[in-house]
């Protein structure tokens, strides 16, 4: 069963078990009819089935749906939420950090975009297979040592492959000069003031911050933004620039300041291209998401 954006927003692939949602469909169908029969054994069974797949506070009764009819979308979202929470509660700290990141806004954009070779919105088949395995937390290491630093074993969730420093200009963290306060400078961004953008791609699976990443969404991104401000604000202020860190984690979860800036970019794109803002935002995040996931897949493939 294809469940669409709702399950994608929980970090999946947009697929779910029909058996989990059949009761939601039946209950919603009954609610849409003119008469709800409180003695209907099929309805009672469907409610019991639904209640076994949601948290206690979300359980239904025949009387509750008579007084407040419900939609299939609402019921299915409650089932999805419970499944996600159950999976999260049973996960290791590393998988908790992964689940929080893959369920972040815009992280799943690479799965929603229509593939287009001409626009660069595509992955090669082998890149897609590796990206899906990595996204779902499946083992991408093949039990191998890193091809560039054989002293290190590749971990199942791909953290080392994406943060390896032993291949110049590759991976998510290529070497760059630490002397400049930004990666991109945009002149006349806001009221004539330039904005200096410092881009950082960070891994939520870093052992030193794993506990925080697995407990609180965005903890690593917020720490990165704070660190960038400490390093760059004074330099940028002296030059009359606005210092803005653009932090994103390896799964595509964006920091607060990055999200705000990209929303502004999307608004300007919408005006420039005469598009609805929602479409401009989708196009922007789709391009960024595909670029990030492609780089991740290639970094993993180079090391196995």
Short mmCIF file of N, CA, C and O in Angstrom, two decimals, residues 55-149:
data_model
loop_
_atom_site.label_atom_id
_atom_site.label_comp_id
_atom_site.label_asym_id
_atom_site.label_seq_id
_atom_site.Cartn_x
_atom_site.Cartn_y
_atom_site.Cartn_z
N UNK A 55 -1.88 4.29 20.28
CA UNK A 55 -1.65 4.51 21.70
C UNK A 55 -2.99 4.56 22.44
O UNK A 55 -4.04 4.83 21.83
N UNK A 56 -2.98 4.33 23.74
CA UNK A 56 -4.24 4.31 24.51
C UNK A 56 -5.08 5.57 24.36
O UNK A 56 -6.32 5.48 24.32
N UNK A 57 -4.45 6.73 24.28
CA UNK A 57 -5.24 7.97 24.22
C UNK A 57 -5.91 8.16 22.86
O UNK A 57 -6.79 9.01 22.71
N UNK A 58 -5.52 7.36 21.86
CA UNK A 58 -6.09 7.49 20.52
C UNK A 58 -7.16 6.44 20.23
O UNK A 58 -7.71 6.40 19.12
N UNK A 59 -7.48 5.60 21.20
CA UNK A 59 -8.42 4.51 20.94
C UNK A 59 -9.84 5.03 20.70
O UNK A 59 -10.23 6.06 21.23
N UNK A 60 -10.57 4.28 19.88
CA UNK A 60 -11.92 4.65 19.50
C UNK A 60 -12.94 3.74 20.16
O UNK A 60 -12.62 2.66 20.65
N UNK A 61 -14.20 4.18 20.12
CA UNK A 61 -15.35 3.36 20.49
C UNK A 61 -16.45 3.64 19.48
O UNK A 61 -16.39 4.62 18.73
N UNK A 62 -17.44 2.79 19.46
CA UNK A 62 -18.56 3.02 18.54
C UNK A 62 -19.22 4.36 18.84
O UNK A 62 -19.54 5.14 17.93
N UNK A 63 -19.40 4.65 20.10
CA UNK A 63 -20.04 5.92 20.48
C UNK A 63 -19.22 7.13 20.04
O UNK A 63 -19.76 8.16 19.63
N UNK A 64 -17.88 7.00 20.11
CA UNK A 64 -17.04 8.15 19.77
C UNK A 64 -17.11 8.47 18.28
O UNK A 64 -17.11 9.64 17.89
N UNK A 65 -17.21 7.44 17.42
CA UNK A 65 -17.28 7.75 15.99
C UNK A 65 -18.69 8.16 15.57
O UNK A 65 -18.88 8.80 14.54
N UNK A 66 -19.69 7.78 16.38
CA UNK A 66 -21.05 8.27 16.10
C UNK A 66 -21.13 9.76 16.39
O UNK A 66 -21.70 10.54 15.62
N UNK A 67 -20.53 10.18 17.50
CA UNK A 67 -20.58 11.60 17.88
C UNK A 67 -19.60 12.44 17.08
O UNK A 67 -19.86 13.62 16.81
N UNK A 68 -18.46 11.85 16.68
CA UNK A 68 -17.44 12.60 15.94
C UNK A 68 -16.89 11.71 14.82
O UNK A 68 -15.89 10.99 15.02
N UNK A 69 -17.51 11.74 13.64
CA UNK A 69 -17.04 10.93 12.52
C UNK A 69 -15.56 11.25 12.18
O UNK A 69 -15.11 12.38 12.36
N UNK A 70 -14.84 10.24 11.72
CA UNK A 70 -13.41 10.41 11.46
C UNK A 70 -13.09 10.03 10.02
O UNK A 70 -13.82 9.26 9.38
N UNK A 71 -11.98 10.57 9.49
CA UNK A 71 -11.55 10.28 8.13
C UNK A 71 -10.46 9.21 8.14
O UNK A 71 -9.79 9.00 9.15
N UNK A 72 -10.29 8.56 7.00
CA UNK A 72 -9.24 7.55 6.89
C UNK A 72 -7.86 8.19 7.04
O UNK A 72 -6.96 7.61 7.64
N UNK A 73 -7.69 9.38 6.49
CA UNK A 73 -6.40 10.06 6.59
C UNK A 73 -6.02 10.28 8.05
O UNK A 73 -4.86 10.06 8.45
N UNK A 74 -6.98 10.73 8.86
CA UNK A 74 -6.72 10.97 10.27
C UNK A 74 -6.38 9.67 11.00
O UNK A 74 -5.41 9.61 11.78
N UNK A 75 -7.16 8.63 10.74
CA UNK A 75 -6.94 7.35 11.42
C UNK A 75 -5.59 6.73 11.01
O UNK A 75 -4.85 6.23 11.86
N UNK A 76 -5.29 6.79 9.73
CA UNK A 76 -4.02 6.22 9.26
C UNK A 76 -2.83 6.97 9.84
O UNK A 76 -1.78 6.37 10.13
N UNK A 77 -2.97 8.28 9.99
CA UNK A 77 -1.87 9.06 10.57
C UNK A 77 -1.62 8.66 12.02
O UNK A 77 -0.47 8.63 12.49
N UNK A 78 -2.69 8.30 12.73
CA UNK A 78 -2.52 7.85 14.13
C UNK A 78 -1.81 6.49 14.18
O UNK A 78 -0.98 6.25 15.07
N UNK A 79 -2.13 5.62 13.24
CA UNK A 79 -1.45 4.33 13.16
C UNK A 79 0.03 4.53 12.83
O UNK A 79 0.91 3.93 13.44
N UNK A 80 0.29 5.40 11.85
CA UNK A 80 1.68 5.68 11.47
C UNK A 80 2.47 6.26 12.64
O UNK A 80 3.62 5.87 12.88
N UNK A 81 1.86 7.19 13.35
CA UNK A 81 2.55 7.82 14.49
C UNK A 81 2.90 6.79 15.56
O UNK A 81 3.99 6.82 16.14
N UNK A 82 1.98 5.87 15.79
CA UNK A 82 2.23 4.84 16.81
C UNK A 82 3.33 3.89 16.35
O UNK A 82 4.20 3.50 17.15
N UNK A 83 3.31 3.52 15.08
CA UNK A 83 4.36 2.64 14.54
C UNK A 83 5.73 3.30 14.65
O UNK A 83 6.72 2.65 15.04
N UNK A 84 5.78 4.58 14.32
CA UNK A 84 7.05 5.30 14.40
C UNK A 84 7.55 5.36 15.84
O UNK A 84 8.72 5.11 16.11
N UNK A 85 6.66 5.69 16.76
CA UNK A 85 7.07 5.81 18.15
C UNK A 85 7.51 4.47 18.72
O UNK A 85 8.48 4.39 19.48
N UNK A 86 6.82 3.40 18.32
CA UNK A 86 7.20 2.06 18.78
C UNK A 86 8.58 1.69 18.26
O UNK A 86 9.43 1.17 18.99
N UNK A 87 8.83 1.98 16.98
CA UNK A 87 10.15 1.71 16.39
C UNK A 87 11.22 2.56 17.07
O UNK A 87 12.31 2.06 17.39
N UNK A 88 10.91 3.81 17.32
CA UNK A 88 11.87 4.72 17.96
C UNK A 88 12.23 4.23 19.35
O UNK A 88 13.40 4.20 19.73
N UNK A 89 11.23 3.85 20.12
CA UNK A 89 11.47 3.41 21.50
C UNK A 89 12.33 2.16 21.56
O UNK A 89 13.06 1.95 22.54
N UNK A 90 12.27 1.31 20.54
CA UNK A 90 13.03 0.06 20.54
C UNK A 90 14.40 0.20 19.87
O UNK A 90 15.14 -0.77 19.79
N UNK A 91 14.73 1.40 19.40
CA UNK A 91 15.95 1.59 18.62
C UNK A 91 17.16 1.92 19.49
O UNK A 91 17.02 2.41 20.62
N UNK A 92 18.33 1.68 18.93
CA UNK A 92 19.59 2.08 19.56
C UNK A 92 19.74 3.59 19.48
O UNK A 92 19.02 4.25 18.70
N UNK A 93 20.64 4.19 20.26
CA UNK A 93 20.86 5.65 20.17
C UNK A 93 21.17 6.11 18.74
O UNK A 93 20.67 7.15 18.31
N UNK A 94 21.98 5.33 18.01
CA UNK A 94 22.33 5.72 16.64
C UNK A 94 21.09 5.70 15.75
O UNK A 94 20.87 6.61 14.94
N UNK A 95 20.25 4.67 15.88
CA UNK A 95 19.05 4.61 15.05
C UNK A 95 18.01 5.64 15.49
O UNK A 95 17.22 6.10 14.67
N UNK A 96 18.00 6.00 16.76
CA UNK A 96 17.11 7.09 17.20
C UNK A 96 17.51 8.39 16.53
O UNK A 96 16.65 9.16 16.06
N UNK A 97 18.81 8.65 16.49
CA UNK A 97 19.29 9.87 15.83
C UNK A 97 18.93 9.84 14.35
O UNK A 97 18.51 10.86 13.77
N UNK A 98 19.08 8.67 13.72
CA UNK A 98 18.73 8.54 12.30
C UNK A 98 17.24 8.79 12.08
O UNK A 98 16.85 9.53 11.16
N UNK A 99 16.40 8.20 12.91
CA UNK A 99 14.96 8.35 12.75
C UNK A 99 14.50 9.79 12.92
O UNK A 99 13.62 10.27 12.21
N UNK A 100 15.10 10.49 13.88
CA UNK A 100 14.75 11.89 14.08
C UNK A 100 15.12 12.73 12.85
O UNK A 100 14.39 13.64 12.46
N UNK A 101 16.26 12.41 12.26
CA UNK A 101 16.71 13.18 11.10
C UNK A 101 15.91 12.87 9.85
O UNK A 101 15.50 13.78 9.12
N UNK A 102 15.66 11.59 9.56
CA UNK A 102 14.95 11.25 8.32
C UNK A 102 13.49 11.67 8.36
O UNK A 102 12.84 11.77 7.32
N UNK A 103 12.96 11.93 9.55
CA UNK A 103 11.56 12.38 9.66
C UNK A 103 11.45 13.90 9.74
O UNK A 103 10.36 14.43 9.94
N UNK A 104 12.58 14.60 9.55
CA UNK A 104 12.57 16.06 9.61
C UNK A 104 11.93 16.66 8.36
O UNK A 104 11.90 16.02 7.30
N UNK A 105 11.42 17.89 8.45
CA UNK A 105 10.86 18.55 7.26
C UNK A 105 11.88 18.61 6.13
O UNK A 105 13.05 18.92 6.36
N UNK A 106 11.45 18.27 4.94
CA UNK A 106 12.24 18.34 3.70
C UNK A 106 13.28 17.24 3.56
O UNK A 106 13.90 17.11 2.49
N UNK A 107 13.52 16.44 4.60
CA UNK A 107 14.53 15.40 4.48
C UNK A 107 14.17 14.38 3.41
O UNK A 107 15.05 13.81 2.75
N UNK A 108 12.89 14.14 3.22
CA UNK A 108 12.45 13.12 2.25
C UNK A 108 12.24 13.70 0.84
O UNK A 108 11.69 13.01 -0.02
N UNK A 109 12.67 14.92 0.60
CA UNK A 109 12.42 15.54 -0.71
C UNK A 109 12.99 14.71 -1.85
O UNK A 109 12.41 14.66 -2.95
N UNK A 110 14.10 14.02 -1.63
CA UNK A 110 14.71 13.23 -2.70
C UNK A 110 13.84 12.05 -3.12
O UNK A 110 13.95 11.56 -4.25
N UNK A 111 12.95 11.62 -2.24
CA UNK A 111 12.05 10.51 -2.56
C UNK A 111 10.76 10.98 -3.24
O UNK A 111 10.05 10.19 -3.85
N UNK A 112 10.46 12.26 -3.14
CA UNK A 112 9.22 12.80 -3.69
C UNK A 112 9.39 13.40 -5.07
O UNK A 112 8.41 13.58 -5.80
N UNK A 113 10.61 13.72 -5.44
CA UNK A 113 10.84 14.43 -6.70
C UNK A 113 10.66 13.49 -7.89
O UNK A 113 10.91 12.29 -7.80
N UNK A 114 10.19 14.05 -9.01
CA UNK A 114 10.09 13.29 -10.26
C UNK A 114 11.48 13.24 -10.89
O UNK A 114 12.08 14.28 -11.15
N UNK A 115 12.04 12.03 -11.10
CA UNK A 115 13.39 11.94 -11.65
C UNK A 115 13.52 12.65 -13.00
O UNK A 115 12.63 12.56 -13.85
N UNK A 116 14.62 13.39 -13.16
CA UNK A 116 14.88 14.10 -14.41
C UNK A 116 16.37 14.16 -14.65
O UNK A 116 17.08 14.86 -13.92
N UNK A 117 16.85 13.44 -15.66
CA UNK A 117 18.28 13.45 -15.97
C UNK A 117 18.73 14.83 -16.42
O UNK A 117 19.80 15.31 -16.04
N UNK A 118 17.91 15.50 -17.23
CA UNK A 118 18.29 16.81 -17.77
C UNK A 118 18.45 17.87 -16.69
O UNK A 118 19.23 18.80 -16.82
N UNK A 119 17.69 17.73 -15.59
CA UNK A 119 17.76 18.70 -14.49
C UNK A 119 18.64 18.22 -13.34
O UNK A 119 18.75 18.90 -12.33
N UNK A 120 19.25 17.05 -13.50
CA UNK A 120 20.11 16.53 -12.45
C UNK A 120 19.34 15.98 -11.27
O UNK A 120 19.91 15.77 -10.20
N UNK A 121 18.05 15.73 -11.45
CA UNK A 121 17.22 15.22 -10.36
C UNK A 121 17.08 13.70 -10.48
O UNK A 121 15.97 13.17 -10.64
N UNK A 122 18.19 13.02 -10.45
CA UNK A 122 18.15 11.56 -10.59
C UNK A 122 19.35 10.94 -9.91
O UNK A 122 20.37 11.60 -9.66
N UNK A 123 19.21 9.67 -9.59
CA UNK A 123 20.31 8.87 -9.07
C UNK A 123 20.50 7.67 -9.99
O UNK A 123 19.52 7.13 -10.51
N UNK A 124 21.75 7.25 -10.18
CA UNK A 124 22.00 6.02 -10.91
C UNK A 124 21.39 4.86 -10.12
O UNK A 124 21.26 4.94 -8.90
N UNK A 125 21.03 3.77 -10.80
CA UNK A 125 20.42 2.63 -10.09
C UNK A 125 21.23 2.16 -8.89
O UNK A 125 20.67 1.90 -7.82
N UNK A 126 22.54 2.03 -9.03
CA UNK A 126 23.35 1.56 -7.91
C UNK A 126 23.39 2.59 -6.79
O UNK A 126 23.38 2.26 -5.60
N UNK A 127 23.41 3.88 -7.16
CA UNK A 127 23.36 4.94 -6.15
C UNK A 127 22.03 4.90 -5.39
O UNK A 127 22.01 5.06 -4.17
N UNK A 128 20.94 4.67 -6.13
CA UNK A 128 19.63 4.62 -5.49
C UNK A 128 19.53 3.45 -4.52
O UNK A 128 19.01 3.58 -3.42
N UNK A 129 20.03 2.29 -4.93
CA UNK A 129 19.96 1.11 -4.07
C UNK A 129 20.75 1.34 -2.77
O UNK A 129 20.27 1.01 -1.68
N UNK A 130 21.94 1.90 -2.90
CA UNK A 130 22.75 2.16 -1.71
C UNK A 130 22.09 3.23 -0.84
O UNK A 130 22.05 3.11 0.39
N UNK A 131 21.53 4.27 -1.47
CA UNK A 131 20.89 5.35 -0.72
C UNK A 131 19.69 4.83 0.07
O UNK A 131 19.49 5.21 1.23
N UNK A 132 18.90 3.93 -0.54
CA UNK A 132 17.72 3.38 0.15
C UNK A 132 18.16 2.53 1.34
O UNK A 132 17.57 2.62 2.43
N UNK A 133 19.16 1.68 1.15
CA UNK A 133 19.65 0.86 2.26
C UNK A 133 20.14 1.74 3.41
O UNK A 133 19.80 1.51 4.58
N UNK A 134 20.93 2.75 3.07
CA UNK A 134 21.46 3.67 4.09
C UNK A 134 20.33 4.42 4.79
O UNK A 134 20.32 4.57 6.01
N UNK A 135 19.36 4.88 4.02
CA UNK A 135 18.22 5.66 4.54
C UNK A 135 17.41 4.85 5.55
O UNK A 135 16.95 5.37 6.56
N UNK A 136 17.25 3.56 5.27
CA UNK A 136 16.45 2.68 6.13
C UNK A 136 17.24 2.09 7.29
O UNK A 136 16.71 1.32 8.09
N UNK A 137 18.52 2.43 7.37
CA UNK A 137 19.34 1.92 8.47
C UNK A 137 19.83 0.51 8.25
O UNK A 137 20.24 -0.15 9.22
N UNK A 138 19.81 0.03 7.01
CA UNK A 138 20.35 -1.29 6.70
C UNK A 138 21.86 -1.21 6.55
O UNK A 138 22.42 -0.15 6.28
N UNK A 139 22.52 -2.34 6.69
CA UNK A 139 23.99 -2.37 6.68
C UNK A 139 24.53 -2.08 5.28
O UNK A 139 24.24 -2.79 4.32
N UNK A 140 25.31 -1.00 5.16
CA UNK A 140 25.92 -0.64 3.89
C UNK A 140 27.41 -0.96 3.86
O UNK A 140 28.08 -0.70 2.87
N UNK A 141 27.94 -1.53 4.94
CA UNK A 141 29.39 -1.70 5.06
C UNK A 141 29.94 -2.92 4.35
O UNK A 141 31.12 -2.95 4.00
N UNK A 142 29.10 -3.94 4.16
CA UNK A 142 29.53 -5.22 3.58
C UNK A 142 30.70 -5.82 4.36
O UNK A 142 31.49 -6.59 3.82
N UNK A 143 30.81 -5.45 5.64
CA UNK A 143 31.89 -5.98 6.47
C UNK A 143 33.27 -5.57 6.03
O UNK A 143 34.25 -6.26 6.32
N UNK A 144 33.37 -4.42 5.34
CA UNK A 144 34.63 -4.01 4.74
C UNK A 144 35.41 -3.04 5.62
O UNK A 144 34.87 -2.42 6.54
N UNK A 145 36.68 -2.91 5.29
CA UNK A 145 37.52 -1.85 5.83
C UNK A 145 37.41 -0.65 4.87
O UNK A 145 37.14 -0.81 3.68
N UNK A 146 37.64 0.55 5.38
CA UNK A 146 37.60 1.74 4.54
C UNK A 146 38.71 1.66 3.49
O UNK A 146 39.87 1.37 3.81
N UNK A 147 38.37 1.93 2.23
CA UNK A 147 39.35 1.84 1.14
C UNK A 147 40.43 2.90 1.25
O UNK A 147 41.51 2.75 0.67
N UNK A 148 40.17 3.97 2.00
CA UNK A 148 41.13 5.06 2.08
C UNK A 148 41.88 5.11 3.40
O UNK A 148 42.92 5.75 3.50
N UNK A 149 41.35 4.47 4.42
CA UNK A 149 42.07 4.37 5.70
C UNK A 149 41.78 2.98 6.27
O UNK A 149 40.87 2.80 7.08
#
